[in-house]
Amino acid sequence: MSKPMSWIDVHLPEMARPYAHLARLDKPIGSWLLAWPAFWSVAIVTDSLSLPEIMKLLAMFGWWAILIRGAGCTINDFFDRDFDKKVERTKSRPLASGALSPAQGLWWLGVQLVLGLGVLLQVNTLTFFLGFIHVPLVFAYPLMKRLTYWPQAFLGVMISWGAFMGSTAVTGSINHSVVHPLYISSFFWTLVYDTIYAHQDKEDDAKAGVKSTALRFGDLTKQWVSAFGIATILALALSGYNANISWPYYIFLAIAAGQLIWQISTVNLSSPADCGRKFVSNQWFGAIIFAGVILGKHFA
């Protein structure tokens, strides 16, 4: 069965298409998952910024997430290009299929990193420094699945980084009592959604010697991710409490908890398609929490 065409194949020049596919520009879920912790952080620590200032920061972190996520996909595909050739879901990726050479992939990686870090020059030095030291984490993540059955934990460390950066962009410092629980909540949330995601490729991963929490947990996956989901909600509640957010936040937190319960209870871990759908649904979990923070701050 042929791969369905995306907007990249329809609207972009032929020369640009493999680069856009390498950055997964037609699959924005990864950018959302990187952006939400930063968005939450900006919203939860903001007290005196004007609406235009807040919107500027959200736009900046949105572009940062798109570019750094694209860089992460590029380095991941560079390391995995030989393995990806053997997996049905990934064999058409530009580096695996030969649409781009490894040298072209590295060139594109450099472009995205320069632009992604350049976006952060609009704010203070501490935020730029945090963005700079985040880059080695982005590079290291693809290697973790060769070393440990917990690469999803390392992803949680890396993809939650925006929680720190949002705070420093607004206040010039990290509000520890608010931001650390926020970061921890994103860490455990990552373990939920990326363990579900990893079940898509568990058979191919097992044959290739690639490790994941999906393989580590096996038949106990739902019990493990349920515990991670509880930790996610508790940490978000603590962050909101320490930030003195009012009651609407907790209503939305309950709705978000329901979304996690729905994901975990209904996902068919033997169906790659259903795992993919549940994974993508996490963009709405992030949006629910963000809406709760905004309304909770408004009614504080």
PDB file of C-alpha atoms in Angstrom:
ATOM      1  CA  MET A   1       0.000   0.000   0.000  1.00  0.00           C
ATOM      2  CA  SER A   2       1.418   3.377  -0.973  1.00  0.00           C
ATOM      3  CA  LYS A   3       2.136   5.958   1.688  1.00  0.00           C
ATOM      4  CA  PRO A   4      -0.547   8.698   1.829  1.00  0.00           C
ATOM      5  CA  MET A   5       0.560  12.102   0.580  1.00  0.00           C
ATOM      6  CA  SER A   6       0.910  14.962   3.027  1.00  0.00           C
ATOM      7  CA  TRP A   7       0.793  18.724   2.496  1.00  0.00           C
ATOM      8  CA  ILE A   8       4.573  18.566   2.070  1.00  0.00           C
ATOM      9  CA  ASP A   9       4.210  16.507  -1.109  1.00  0.00           C
ATOM     10  CA  VAL A  10       1.469  18.764  -2.459  1.00  0.00           C
ATOM     11  CA  HIS A  11       2.660  22.267  -1.640  1.00  0.00           C
ATOM     12  CA  LEU A  12       6.458  22.302  -1.271  1.00  0.00           C
ATOM     13  CA  PRO A  13       9.052  22.338  -4.079  1.00  0.00           C
ATOM     14  CA  GLU A  14      10.429  18.884  -4.811  1.00  0.00           C
ATOM     15  CA  MET A  15      13.899  19.792  -3.571  1.00  0.00           C
ATOM     16  CA  ALA A  16      12.566  20.892  -0.159  1.00  0.00           C
ATOM     17  CA  ARG A  17      10.316  17.881   0.459  1.00  0.00           C
ATOM     18  CA  PRO A  18      12.860  15.414   1.908  1.00  0.00           C
ATOM     19  CA  TYR A  19      14.122  18.061   4.339  1.00  0.00           C
ATOM     20  CA  ALA A  20      10.577  18.815   5.499  1.00  0.00           C
ATOM     21  CA  HIS A  21       9.869  15.095   5.908  1.00  0.00           C
ATOM     22  CA  LEU A  22      13.118  14.654   7.843  1.00  0.00           C
ATOM     23  CA  ALA A  23      11.971  17.359  10.278  1.00  0.00           C
ATOM     24  CA  ARG A  24       8.483  15.725  10.449  1.00  0.00           C
ATOM     25  CA  LEU A  25       6.859  19.063   9.622  1.00  0.00           C
ATOM     26  CA  ASP A  26       3.700  17.241   8.582  1.00  0.00           C
ATOM     27  CA  LYS A  27       3.497  15.504  11.981  1.00  0.00           C
ATOM     28  CA  PRO A  28       3.345  18.353  14.500  1.00  0.00           C
ATOM     29  CA  ILE A  29       2.616  16.213  17.568  1.00  0.00           C
ATOM     30  CA  GLY A  30       6.307  16.095  18.514  1.00  0.00           C
ATOM     31  CA  SER A  31       6.553  19.873  18.401  1.00  0.00           C
ATOM     32  CA  TRP A  32       3.452  20.203  20.575  1.00  0.00           C
ATOM     33  CA  LEU A  33       4.883  17.795  23.143  1.00  0.00           C
ATOM     34  CA  LEU A  34       8.118  19.795  23.334  1.00  0.00           C
ATOM     35  CA  ALA A  35       6.278  23.134  23.436  1.00  0.00           C
ATOM     36  CA  TRP A  36       3.618  22.394  26.070  1.00  0.00           C
ATOM     37  CA  PRO A  37       5.926  22.374  29.133  1.00  0.00           C
ATOM     38  CA  ALA A  38       7.323  25.747  28.032  1.00  0.00           C
ATOM     39  CA  PHE A  39       3.817  27.097  27.395  1.00  0.00           C
ATOM     40  CA  TRP A  40       2.633  25.854  30.812  1.00  0.00           C
ATOM     41  CA  SER A  41       5.632  27.462  32.472  1.00  0.00           C
ATOM     42  CA  VAL A  42       5.175  30.839  30.773  1.00  0.00           C
ATOM     43  CA  ALA A  43       1.510  30.883  31.746  1.00  0.00           C
ATOM     44  CA  ILE A  44       1.947  29.726  35.331  1.00  0.00           C
ATOM     45  CA  VAL A  45       4.720  32.164  36.359  1.00  0.00           C
ATOM     46  CA  THR A  46       3.348  35.200  34.526  1.00  0.00           C
ATOM     47  CA  ASP A  47       1.916  37.907  36.772  1.00  0.00           C
ATOM     48  CA  SER A  48       2.765  41.278  35.254  1.00  0.00           C
ATOM     49  CA  LEU A  49       3.438  40.744  31.540  1.00  0.00           C
ATOM     50  CA  SER A  50       1.061  42.280  29.006  1.00  0.00           C
ATOM     51  CA  LEU A  51      -0.851  40.086  26.575  1.00  0.00           C
ATOM     52  CA  PRO A  52       1.406  41.074  23.615  1.00  0.00           C
ATOM     53  CA  GLU A  53       4.491  40.152  25.679  1.00  0.00           C
ATOM     54  CA  ILE A  54       3.003  36.774  26.602  1.00  0.00           C
ATOM     55  CA  MET A  55       2.001  36.073  23.001  1.00  0.00           C
ATOM     56  CA  LYS A  56       5.530  36.948  21.851  1.00  0.00           C
ATOM     57  CA  LEU A  57       7.032  34.432  24.296  1.00  0.00           C
ATOM     58  CA  LEU A  58       4.558  31.721  23.280  1.00  0.00           C
ATOM     59  CA  ALA A  59       5.341  32.323  19.600  1.00  0.00           C
ATOM     60  CA  MET A  60       9.062  32.203  20.320  1.00  0.00           C
ATOM     61  CA  PHE A  61       8.791  28.902  22.164  1.00  0.00           C
ATOM     62  CA  GLY A  62       6.530  27.567  19.428  1.00  0.00           C
ATOM     63  CA  TRP A  63       9.203  28.212  16.798  1.00  0.00           C
ATOM     64  CA  TRP A  64      11.896  26.886  19.137  1.00  0.00           C
ATOM     65  CA  ALA A  65       9.919  23.661  19.580  1.00  0.00           C
ATOM     66  CA  ILE A  66       9.398  23.181  15.826  1.00  0.00           C
ATOM     67  CA  LEU A  67      13.085  23.730  15.045  1.00  0.00           C
ATOM     68  CA  ILE A  68      14.577  21.733  17.938  1.00  0.00           C
ATOM     69  CA  ARG A  69      12.101  18.899  17.439  1.00  0.00           C
ATOM     70  CA  GLY A  70      13.116  18.868  13.765  1.00  0.00           C
ATOM     71  CA  ALA A  71      16.767  18.721  14.798  1.00  0.00           C
ATOM     72  CA  GLY A  72      15.961  15.837  17.156  1.00  0.00           C
ATOM     73  CA  CYS A  73      14.213  13.916  14.384  1.00  0.00           C
ATOM     74  CA  THR A  74      17.161  14.554  12.076  1.00  0.00           C
ATOM     75  CA  ILE A  75      19.815  13.260  14.476  1.00  0.00           C
ATOM     76  CA  ASN A  76      17.569  10.312  15.386  1.00  0.00           C
ATOM     77  CA  ASP A  77      17.194   9.338  11.721  1.00  0.00           C
ATOM     78  CA  PHE A  78      20.914   9.846  11.132  1.00  0.00           C
ATOM     79  CA  PHE A  79      21.799   7.343  13.857  1.00  0.00           C
ATOM     80  CA  ASP A  80      18.970   4.937  12.916  1.00  0.00           C
ATOM     81  CA  ARG A  81      19.222   5.101   9.125  1.00  0.00           C
ATOM     82  CA  ASP A  82      20.376   1.478   8.715  1.00  0.00           C
ATOM     83  CA  PHE A  83      17.847   0.117  11.204  1.00  0.00           C
ATOM     84  CA  ASP A  84      15.012   2.185   9.705  1.00  0.00           C
ATOM     85  CA  LYS A  85      15.485   0.452   6.351  1.00  0.00           C
ATOM     86  CA  LYS A  86      14.271  -2.791   7.962  1.00  0.00           C
ATOM     87  CA  VAL A  87      11.101  -1.383   9.573  1.00  0.00           C
ATOM     88  CA  GLU A  88       7.944  -0.933   7.511  1.00  0.00           C
ATOM     89  CA  ARG A  89       6.877   2.243   9.320  1.00  0.00           C
ATOM     90  CA  THR A  90      10.250   3.983   8.914  1.00  0.00           C
ATOM     91  CA  LYS A  91      11.812   2.642   5.717  1.00  0.00           C
ATOM     92  CA  SER A  92      10.544   5.590   3.645  1.00  0.00           C
ATOM     93  CA  ARG A  93      12.244   8.206   5.853  1.00  0.00           C
ATOM     94  CA  PRO A  94      14.616  10.390   3.783  1.00  0.00           C
ATOM     95  CA  LEU A  95      17.907   9.085   5.195  1.00  0.00           C
ATOM     96  CA  ALA A  96      16.784   5.454   5.232  1.00  0.00           C
ATOM     97  CA  SER A  97      15.412   5.593   1.678  1.00  0.00           C
ATOM     98  CA  GLY A  98      18.386   7.493   0.257  1.00  0.00           C
ATOM     99  CA  ALA A  99      16.357  10.589  -0.640  1.00  0.00           C
ATOM    100  CA  LEU A 100      18.982  12.496   1.364  1.00  0.00           C
ATOM    101  CA  SER A 101      22.610  11.593   1.993  1.00  0.00           C
ATOM    102  CA  PRO A 102      24.019  11.511   5.548  1.00  0.00           C
ATOM    103  CA  ALA A 103      25.995  14.690   4.750  1.00  0.00           C
ATOM    104  CA  GLN A 104      22.824  16.478   3.664  1.00  0.00           C
ATOM    105  CA  GLY A 105      21.136  15.308   6.860  1.00  0.00           C
ATOM    106  CA  LEU A 106      23.929  16.764   8.994  1.00  0.00           C
ATOM    107  CA  TRP A 107      23.789  20.042   7.060  1.00  0.00           C
ATOM    108  CA  TRP A 108      20.065  20.273   7.718  1.00  0.00           C
ATOM    109  CA  LEU A 109      20.671  19.438  11.381  1.00  0.00           C
ATOM    110  CA  GLY A 110      23.042  22.398  11.663  1.00  0.00           C
ATOM    111  CA  VAL A 111      20.567  24.773  10.026  1.00  0.00           C
ATOM    112  CA  GLN A 112      17.794  23.814  12.449  1.00  0.00           C
ATOM    113  CA  LEU A 113      20.032  24.115  15.505  1.00  0.00           C
ATOM    114  CA  VAL A 114      21.298  27.551  14.505  1.00  0.00           C
ATOM    115  CA  LEU A 115      17.767  28.804  13.876  1.00  0.00           C
ATOM    116  CA  GLY A 116      16.372  27.153  17.008  1.00  0.00           C
ATOM    117  CA  LEU A 117      19.005  28.665  19.280  1.00  0.00           C
ATOM    118  CA  GLY A 118      18.825  31.948  17.388  1.00  0.00           C
ATOM    119  CA  VAL A 119      15.158  32.307  18.336  1.00  0.00           C
ATOM    120  CA  LEU A 120      16.209  32.311  22.010  1.00  0.00           C
ATOM    121  CA  LEU A 121      18.457  35.338  21.499  1.00  0.00           C
ATOM    122  CA  GLN A 122      15.291  37.430  21.798  1.00  0.00           C
ATOM    123  CA  VAL A 123      15.211  36.796  25.556  1.00  0.00           C
ATOM    124  CA  ASN A 124      17.711  36.764  28.414  1.00  0.00           C
ATOM    125  CA  THR A 125      21.088  35.063  28.670  1.00  0.00           C
ATOM    126  CA  LEU A 126      19.943  32.400  31.147  1.00  0.00           C
ATOM    127  CA  THR A 127      17.199  31.185  28.811  1.00  0.00           C
ATOM    128  CA  PHE A 128      19.666  31.018  25.915  1.00  0.00           C
ATOM    129  CA  PHE A 129      22.140  29.125  28.135  1.00  0.00           C
ATOM    130  CA  LEU A 130      19.455  26.598  29.105  1.00  0.00           C
ATOM    131  CA  GLY A 131      18.592  26.177  25.426  1.00  0.00           C
ATOM    132  CA  PHE A 132      22.262  25.660  24.597  1.00  0.00           C
ATOM    133  CA  ILE A 133      22.856  22.946  27.230  1.00  0.00           C
ATOM    134  CA  HIS A 134      19.620  21.283  26.111  1.00  0.00           C
ATOM    135  CA  VAL A 135      21.172  20.460  22.714  1.00  0.00           C
ATOM    136  CA  PRO A 136      23.455  17.626  24.005  1.00  0.00           C
ATOM    137  CA  LEU A 137      20.368  15.991  25.523  1.00  0.00           C
ATOM    138  CA  VAL A 138      18.681  16.129  22.113  1.00  0.00           C
ATOM    139  CA  PHE A 139      21.747  14.481  20.568  1.00  0.00           C
ATOM    140  CA  ALA A 140      22.044  11.805  23.250  1.00  0.00           C
ATOM    141  CA  TYR A 141      18.430  10.645  23.280  1.00  0.00           C
ATOM    142  CA  PRO A 142      18.559   8.484  20.109  1.00  0.00           C
ATOM    143  CA  LEU A 143      21.501   6.560  21.588  1.00  0.00           C
ATOM    144  CA  MET A 144      19.666   5.677  24.799  1.00  0.00           C
ATOM    145  CA  LYS A 145      17.564   2.955  23.188  1.00  0.00           C
ATOM    146  CA  ARG A 146      20.791   1.085  22.487  1.00  0.00           C
ATOM    147  CA  LEU A 147      21.904   1.330  26.121  1.00  0.00           C
ATOM    148  CA  THR A 148      18.854   1.015  28.375  1.00  0.00           C
ATOM    149  CA  TYR A 149      15.283  -0.243  28.503  1.00  0.00           C
ATOM    150  CA  TRP A 150      14.366   3.222  29.820  1.00  0.00           C
ATOM    151  CA  PRO A 151      15.013   5.553  26.864  1.00  0.00           C
ATOM    152  CA  GLN A 152      11.573   7.043  27.495  1.00  0.00           C
ATOM    153  CA  ALA A 153      12.854   8.304  30.866  1.00  0.00           C
ATOM    154  CA  PHE A 154      15.715  10.094  29.132  1.00  0.00           C
ATOM    155  CA  LEU A 155      13.219  11.537  26.663  1.00  0.00           C
ATOM    156  CA  GLY A 156      11.262  12.837  29.649  1.00  0.00           C
ATOM    157  CA  VAL A 157      14.359  14.614  30.938  1.00  0.00           C
ATOM    158  CA  MET A 158      14.973  16.159  27.512  1.00  0.00           C
ATOM    159  CA  ILE A 159      11.489  17.017  26.285  1.00  0.00           C
ATOM    160  CA  SER A 160      10.383  18.616  29.580  1.00  0.00           C
ATOM    161  CA  TRP A 161      13.239  21.150  29.486  1.00  0.00           C
ATOM    162  CA  GLY A 162      10.947  23.959  28.374  1.00  0.00           C
ATOM    163  CA  ALA A 163       9.453  24.051  31.875  1.00  0.00           C
ATOM    164  CA  PHE A 164      12.693  25.644  33.078  1.00  0.00           C
ATOM    165  CA  MET A 165      13.079  27.898  30.048  1.00  0.00           C
ATOM    166  CA  GLY A 166       9.569  29.318  30.229  1.00  0.00           C
ATOM    167  CA  SER A 167      10.182  30.486  33.781  1.00  0.00           C
ATOM    168  CA  THR A 168      13.550  32.068  33.013  1.00  0.00           C
ATOM    169  CA  ALA A 169      12.160  33.806  29.918  1.00  0.00           C
ATOM    170  CA  VAL A 170       9.464  35.487  32.018  1.00  0.00           C
ATOM    171  CA  THR A 171      11.227  36.186  35.322  1.00  0.00           C
ATOM    172  CA  GLY A 172      14.949  35.719  34.641  1.00  0.00           C
ATOM    173  CA  SER A 173      15.085  32.884  37.193  1.00  0.00           C
ATOM    174  CA  ILE A 174      13.590  29.468  37.979  1.00  0.00           C
ATOM    175  CA  ASN A 175      10.695  29.528  40.435  1.00  0.00           C
ATOM    176  CA  HIS A 176      11.667  26.246  42.084  1.00  0.00           C
ATOM    177  CA  SER A 177       8.486  25.561  44.047  1.00  0.00           C
ATOM    178  CA  VAL A 178       6.348  25.927  40.920  1.00  0.00           C
ATOM    179  CA  VAL A 179       8.628  24.871  38.071  1.00  0.00           C
ATOM    180  CA  HIS A 180      10.193  21.726  39.552  1.00  0.00           C
ATOM    181  CA  PRO A 181       6.796  20.023  40.084  1.00  0.00           C
ATOM    182  CA  LEU A 182       5.842  21.192  36.587  1.00  0.00           C
ATOM    183  CA  TYR A 183       8.983  19.602  35.165  1.00  0.00           C
ATOM    184  CA  ILE A 184       8.375  16.381  37.114  1.00  0.00           C
ATOM    185  CA  SER A 185       4.791  16.227  35.839  1.00  0.00           C
ATOM    186  CA  SER A 186       6.017  16.510  32.236  1.00  0.00           C
ATOM    187  CA  PHE A 187       8.626  13.827  32.902  1.00  0.00           C
ATOM    188  CA  PHE A 188       6.003  11.310  34.049  1.00  0.00           C
ATOM    189  CA  TRP A 189       3.594  12.366  31.298  1.00  0.00           C
ATOM    190  CA  THR A 190       6.326  11.537  28.781  1.00  0.00           C
ATOM    191  CA  LEU A 191       6.650   8.056  30.266  1.00  0.00           C
ATOM    192  CA  VAL A 192       2.925   7.576  29.671  1.00  0.00           C
ATOM    193  CA  TYR A 193       2.681   8.685  26.061  1.00  0.00           C
ATOM    194  CA  ASP A 194       6.045   7.459  24.804  1.00  0.00           C
ATOM    195  CA  THR A 195       5.627   4.009  26.312  1.00  0.00           C
ATOM    196  CA  ILE A 196       2.331   3.754  24.412  1.00  0.00           C
ATOM    197  CA  TYR A 197       4.110   5.053  21.291  1.00  0.00           C
ATOM    198  CA  ALA A 198       6.902   2.474  21.678  1.00  0.00           C
ATOM    199  CA  HIS A 199       4.393  -0.379  21.486  1.00  0.00           C
ATOM    200  CA  GLN A 200       4.013   0.406  17.770  1.00  0.00           C
ATOM    201  CA  ASP A 201       7.459  -1.004  16.978  1.00  0.00           C
ATOM    202  CA  LYS A 202       8.006  -3.480  19.803  1.00  0.00           C
ATOM    203  CA  GLU A 203       8.303  -6.531  17.550  1.00  0.00           C
ATOM    204  CA  ASP A 204      10.822  -4.905  15.197  1.00  0.00           C
ATOM    205  CA  ASP A 205      12.676  -3.404  18.173  1.00  0.00           C
ATOM    206  CA  ALA A 206      12.989  -6.786  19.844  1.00  0.00           C
ATOM    207  CA  LYS A 207      14.446  -8.340  16.685  1.00  0.00           C
ATOM    208  CA  ALA A 208      16.916  -5.486  16.244  1.00  0.00           C
ATOM    209  CA  GLY A 209      18.001  -5.322  19.882  1.00  0.00           C
ATOM    210  CA  VAL A 210      16.517  -1.848  20.364  1.00  0.00           C
ATOM    211  CA  LYS A 211      15.310  -1.279  23.926  1.00  0.00           C
ATOM    212  CA  SER A 212      12.212   0.510  25.231  1.00  0.00           C
ATOM    213  CA  THR A 213       9.883   0.661  28.214  1.00  0.00           C
ATOM    214  CA  ALA A 214       7.304  -1.123  26.036  1.00  0.00           C
ATOM    215  CA  LEU A 215       9.587  -4.159  25.994  1.00  0.00           C
ATOM    216  CA  ARG A 216      10.598  -3.684  29.632  1.00  0.00           C
ATOM    217  CA  PHE A 217       7.007  -3.564  30.917  1.00  0.00           C
ATOM    218  CA  GLY A 218       5.434  -6.050  28.507  1.00  0.00           C
ATOM    219  CA  ASP A 219       2.054  -7.234  29.773  1.00  0.00           C
ATOM    220  CA  LEU A 220       2.336  -4.933  32.802  1.00  0.00           C
ATOM    221  CA  THR A 221       2.443  -1.789  30.662  1.00  0.00           C
ATOM    222  CA  LYS A 222      -0.976  -0.490  31.690  1.00  0.00           C
ATOM    223  CA  GLN A 223      -0.165  -0.843  35.384  1.00  0.00           C
ATOM    224  CA  TRP A 224       3.115   1.047  34.948  1.00  0.00           C
ATOM    225  CA  VAL A 225       1.692   3.877  32.847  1.00  0.00           C
ATOM    226  CA  SER A 226      -1.257   4.190  35.246  1.00  0.00           C
ATOM    227  CA  ALA A 227       1.232   4.878  38.046  1.00  0.00           C
ATOM    228  CA  PHE A 228       3.027   7.402  35.842  1.00  0.00           C
ATOM    229  CA  GLY A 229      -0.292   9.062  35.046  1.00  0.00           C
ATOM    230  CA  ILE A 230      -1.114   9.429  38.754  1.00  0.00           C
ATOM    231  CA  ALA A 231       2.321  10.977  39.342  1.00  0.00           C
ATOM    232  CA  THR A 232       1.689  13.386  36.457  1.00  0.00           C
ATOM    233  CA  ILE A 233      -1.577  14.670  37.922  1.00  0.00           C
ATOM    234  CA  LEU A 234      -0.230  14.909  41.489  1.00  0.00           C
ATOM    235  CA  ALA A 235       2.799  16.913  40.350  1.00  0.00           C
ATOM    236  CA  LEU A 236       0.583  19.260  38.309  1.00  0.00           C
ATOM    237  CA  ALA A 237      -1.658  19.744  41.345  1.00  0.00           C
ATOM    238  CA  LEU A 238       1.375  20.595  43.509  1.00  0.00           C
ATOM    239  CA  SER A 239       2.666  23.083  40.948  1.00  0.00           C
ATOM    240  CA  GLY A 240      -0.716  24.793  40.787  1.00  0.00           C
ATOM    241  CA  TYR A 241      -1.028  24.865  44.571  1.00  0.00           C
ATOM    242  CA  ASN A 242       2.419  26.434  44.981  1.00  0.00           C
ATOM    243  CA  ALA A 243       1.518  29.024  42.314  1.00  0.00           C
ATOM    244  CA  ASN A 244      -1.729  29.899  44.173  1.00  0.00           C
ATOM    245  CA  ILE A 245      -3.850  29.159  41.094  1.00  0.00           C
ATOM    246  CA  SER A 246      -7.592  29.272  41.695  1.00  0.00           C
ATOM    247  CA  TRP A 247     -10.327  26.668  41.281  1.00  0.00           C
ATOM    248  CA  PRO A 248     -10.763  26.572  37.450  1.00  0.00           C
ATOM    249  CA  TYR A 249      -7.295  25.040  37.166  1.00  0.00           C
ATOM    250  CA  TYR A 250      -8.334  22.036  39.234  1.00  0.00           C
ATOM    251  CA  ILE A 251     -11.472  21.487  37.173  1.00  0.00           C
ATOM    252  CA  PHE A 252      -9.333  21.330  34.032  1.00  0.00           C
ATOM    253  CA  LEU A 253      -6.827  19.125  35.862  1.00  0.00           C
ATOM    254  CA  ALA A 254      -9.663  16.665  36.549  1.00  0.00           C
ATOM    255  CA  ILE A 255     -10.626  16.766  32.863  1.00  0.00           C
ATOM    256  CA  ALA A 256      -6.986  16.096  31.928  1.00  0.00           C
ATOM    257  CA  ALA A 257      -6.911  13.169  34.354  1.00  0.00           C
ATOM    258  CA  GLY A 258      -9.971  11.796  32.578  1.00  0.00           C
ATOM    259  CA  GLN A 259      -8.166  12.120  29.261  1.00  0.00           C
ATOM    260  CA  LEU A 260      -5.252  10.056  30.620  1.00  0.00           C
ATOM    261  CA  ILE A 261      -7.639   7.453  32.030  1.00  0.00           C
ATOM    262  CA  TRP A 262      -9.322   7.189  28.635  1.00  0.00           C
ATOM    263  CA  GLN A 263      -5.959   6.760  26.875  1.00  0.00           C
ATOM    264  CA  ILE A 264      -4.647   4.096  29.201  1.00  0.00           C
ATOM    265  CA  SER A 265      -7.868   2.128  29.647  1.00  0.00           C
ATOM    266  CA  THR A 266      -8.826   1.980  25.969  1.00  0.00           C
ATOM    267  CA  VAL A 267      -5.499   1.692  24.135  1.00  0.00           C
ATOM    268  CA  ASN A 268      -4.975  -1.588  22.305  1.00  0.00           C
ATOM    269  CA  LEU A 269      -1.266  -2.186  22.829  1.00  0.00           C
ATOM    270  CA  SER A 270      -1.298  -4.858  20.114  1.00  0.00           C
ATOM    271  CA  SER A 271      -2.539  -2.356  17.521  1.00  0.00           C
ATOM    272  CA  PRO A 272       0.129   0.021  16.188  1.00  0.00           C
ATOM    273  CA  ALA A 273      -2.597   2.208  14.689  1.00  0.00           C
ATOM    274  CA  ASP A 274      -4.409   2.600  17.994  1.00  0.00           C
ATOM    275  CA  CYS A 275      -1.156   3.252  19.864  1.00  0.00           C
ATOM    276  CA  GLY A 276      -0.437   5.975  17.334  1.00  0.00           C
ATOM    277  CA  ARG A 277      -3.870   7.542  17.804  1.00  0.00           C
ATOM    278  CA  LYS A 278      -3.587   7.552  21.586  1.00  0.00           C
ATOM    279  CA  PHE A 279      -0.096   9.047  21.363  1.00  0.00           C
ATOM    280  CA  VAL A 280      -1.303  11.902  19.149  1.00  0.00           C
ATOM    281  CA  SER A 281      -4.203  12.588  21.534  1.00  0.00           C
ATOM    282  CA  ASN A 282      -1.688  13.920  24.055  1.00  0.00           C
ATOM    283  CA  GLN A 283      -1.669  17.257  22.246  1.00  0.00           C
ATOM    284  CA  TRP A 284      -5.111  17.722  23.798  1.00  0.00           C
ATOM    285  CA  PHE A 285      -3.884  16.786  27.278  1.00  0.00           C
ATOM    286  CA  GLY A 286      -1.326  19.581  26.980  1.00  0.00           C
ATOM    287  CA  ALA A 287      -3.983  22.010  25.740  1.00  0.00           C
ATOM    288  CA  ILE A 288      -6.331  21.161  28.625  1.00  0.00           C
ATOM    289  CA  ILE A 289      -3.637  21.900  31.211  1.00  0.00           C
ATOM    290  CA  PHE A 290      -2.696  25.144  29.451  1.00  0.00           C
ATOM    291  CA  ALA A 291      -6.328  26.292  29.377  1.00  0.00           C
ATOM    292  CA  GLY A 292      -6.642  25.440  33.061  1.00  0.00           C
ATOM    293  CA  VAL A 293      -3.584  27.522  33.942  1.00  0.00           C
ATOM    294  CA  ILE A 294      -4.879  30.508  31.963  1.00  0.00           C
ATOM    295  CA  LEU A 295      -8.322  30.417  33.565  1.00  0.00           C
ATOM    296  CA  GLY A 296      -6.937  29.641  37.014  1.00  0.00           C
ATOM    297  CA  LYS A 297      -4.640  32.661  36.831  1.00  0.00           C
ATOM    298  CA  HIS A 298      -7.454  34.851  35.476  1.00  0.00           C
ATOM    299  CA  PHE A 299      -9.768  34.075  38.413  1.00  0.00           C
ATOM    300  CA  ALA A 300      -7.028  34.161  41.055  1.00  0.00           C
TER     301      ALA A 300
END
